[in-house]
Every structure is written in C-alpha cells, then in structure tokens.
C-alpha cells in the first residue's frame, strides 16, 4: 500500500530513465517480505535490511560485480 501510494504521487515525467547499456547490480534478500527478489537471486537467509545483517555477503557481491580482488 505504501509503495503504491508513493508511485501514484510521483509523476511519470519525474522518473529517471537509465541507458539500456548501463550495467546495474541488483542485490536483494531472499527472505525480504517488502521487496521480494523478483529480479534475480537473492542473498540466502537475508531480509530487507540485508546490508546491516549480512555485511560480508553484501560486500562480496559488490566486489565480485566490480571485479575487485
């Protein structure tokens, strides 16, 4: 309900469009009841606040995406 209200109150013209060639990393918690992982695999046993509850796993995902050693 809250997200629907937020979307309804934001005019479409204000939404930013990203270039289709721009790479984007999406990390989601697999057990997130607010934003379920519909766009890919989620972090196992992680909820909505996964950056705080799973900082190591979150950092690993970002480092792997960026190609850092």
Short mmCIF file of C-alpha atoms in Angstrom, two decimals:
data_model
loop_
_atom_site.label_atom_id
_atom_site.label_comp_id
_atom_site.label_asym_id
_atom_site.label_seq_id
_atom_site.Cartn_x
_atom_site.Cartn_y
_atom_site.Cartn_z
CA UNK A 1 0.00 0.00 0.00
CA UNK A 2 2.73 2.45 0.93
CA UNK A 3 4.73 1.80 -2.22
CA UNK A 4 1.61 2.10 -4.38
CA UNK A 5 0.85 5.47 -2.81
CA UNK A 6 4.42 6.64 -3.43
CA UNK A 7 4.27 5.53 -7.07
CA UNK A 8 0.90 7.21 -7.57
CA UNK A 9 2.16 10.50 -6.14
CA UNK A 10 5.23 10.66 -8.42
CA UNK A 11 4.53 11.90 -11.96
CA UNK A 12 5.96 9.63 -14.65
CA UNK A 13 7.87 12.59 -16.13
CA UNK A 14 9.98 12.74 -12.94
CA UNK A 15 11.17 9.15 -13.25
CA UNK A 16 14.74 8.86 -14.47
CA UNK A 17 15.42 6.61 -17.44
CA UNK A 18 18.69 4.71 -17.49
CA UNK A 19 20.55 3.82 -20.64
CA UNK A 20 19.92 0.20 -21.59
CA UNK A 21 23.67 -0.36 -21.92
CA UNK A 22 24.32 0.75 -18.33
CA UNK A 23 25.20 -2.27 -16.15
CA UNK A 24 23.22 -2.46 -12.93
CA UNK A 25 23.73 -4.69 -9.91
CA UNK A 26 20.59 -5.67 -8.02
CA UNK A 27 21.06 -7.32 -4.64
CA UNK A 28 18.03 -8.44 -2.68
CA UNK A 29 17.42 -10.57 0.38
CA UNK A 30 15.80 -13.92 -0.42
CA UNK A 31 13.51 -13.61 2.61
CA UNK A 32 12.55 -9.94 2.08
CA UNK A 33 8.77 -9.55 2.53
CA UNK A 34 8.84 -5.90 1.36
CA UNK A 35 10.76 -6.25 -1.91
CA UNK A 36 10.90 -9.96 -2.81
CA UNK A 37 13.76 -10.93 -5.14
CA UNK A 38 11.85 -10.84 -8.42
CA UNK A 39 14.83 -9.62 -10.45
CA UNK A 40 17.29 -12.39 -9.74
CA UNK A 41 18.75 -14.48 -6.98
CA UNK A 42 18.59 -13.04 -3.51
CA UNK A 43 21.09 -13.35 -0.70
CA UNK A 44 20.17 -16.58 1.15
CA UNK A 45 18.50 -16.16 4.54
CA UNK A 46 18.58 -12.36 4.22
CA UNK A 47 15.71 -9.94 4.73
CA UNK A 48 15.04 -6.29 3.88
CA UNK A 49 17.94 -4.96 5.98
CA UNK A 50 20.50 -7.34 4.50
CA UNK A 51 23.31 -4.73 4.26
CA UNK A 52 23.25 -4.49 8.06
CA UNK A 53 22.56 -8.14 8.84
CA UNK A 54 24.80 -9.63 6.12
CA UNK A 55 27.56 -7.03 5.53
CA UNK A 56 30.19 -9.55 4.45
CA UNK A 57 27.98 -11.26 1.89
CA UNK A 58 26.79 -7.89 0.60
CA UNK A 59 30.35 -6.61 0.23
CA UNK A 60 31.38 -9.82 -1.55
CA UNK A 61 28.55 -9.42 -4.09
CA UNK A 62 29.57 -5.83 -4.81
CA UNK A 63 33.29 -6.66 -5.03
CA UNK A 64 32.57 -9.61 -7.33
CA UNK A 65 30.42 -7.42 -9.57
CA UNK A 66 33.13 -4.75 -9.77
CA UNK A 67 35.82 -7.35 -10.39
CA UNK A 68 37.82 -6.43 -7.30
CA UNK A 69 40.21 -9.00 -5.85
#
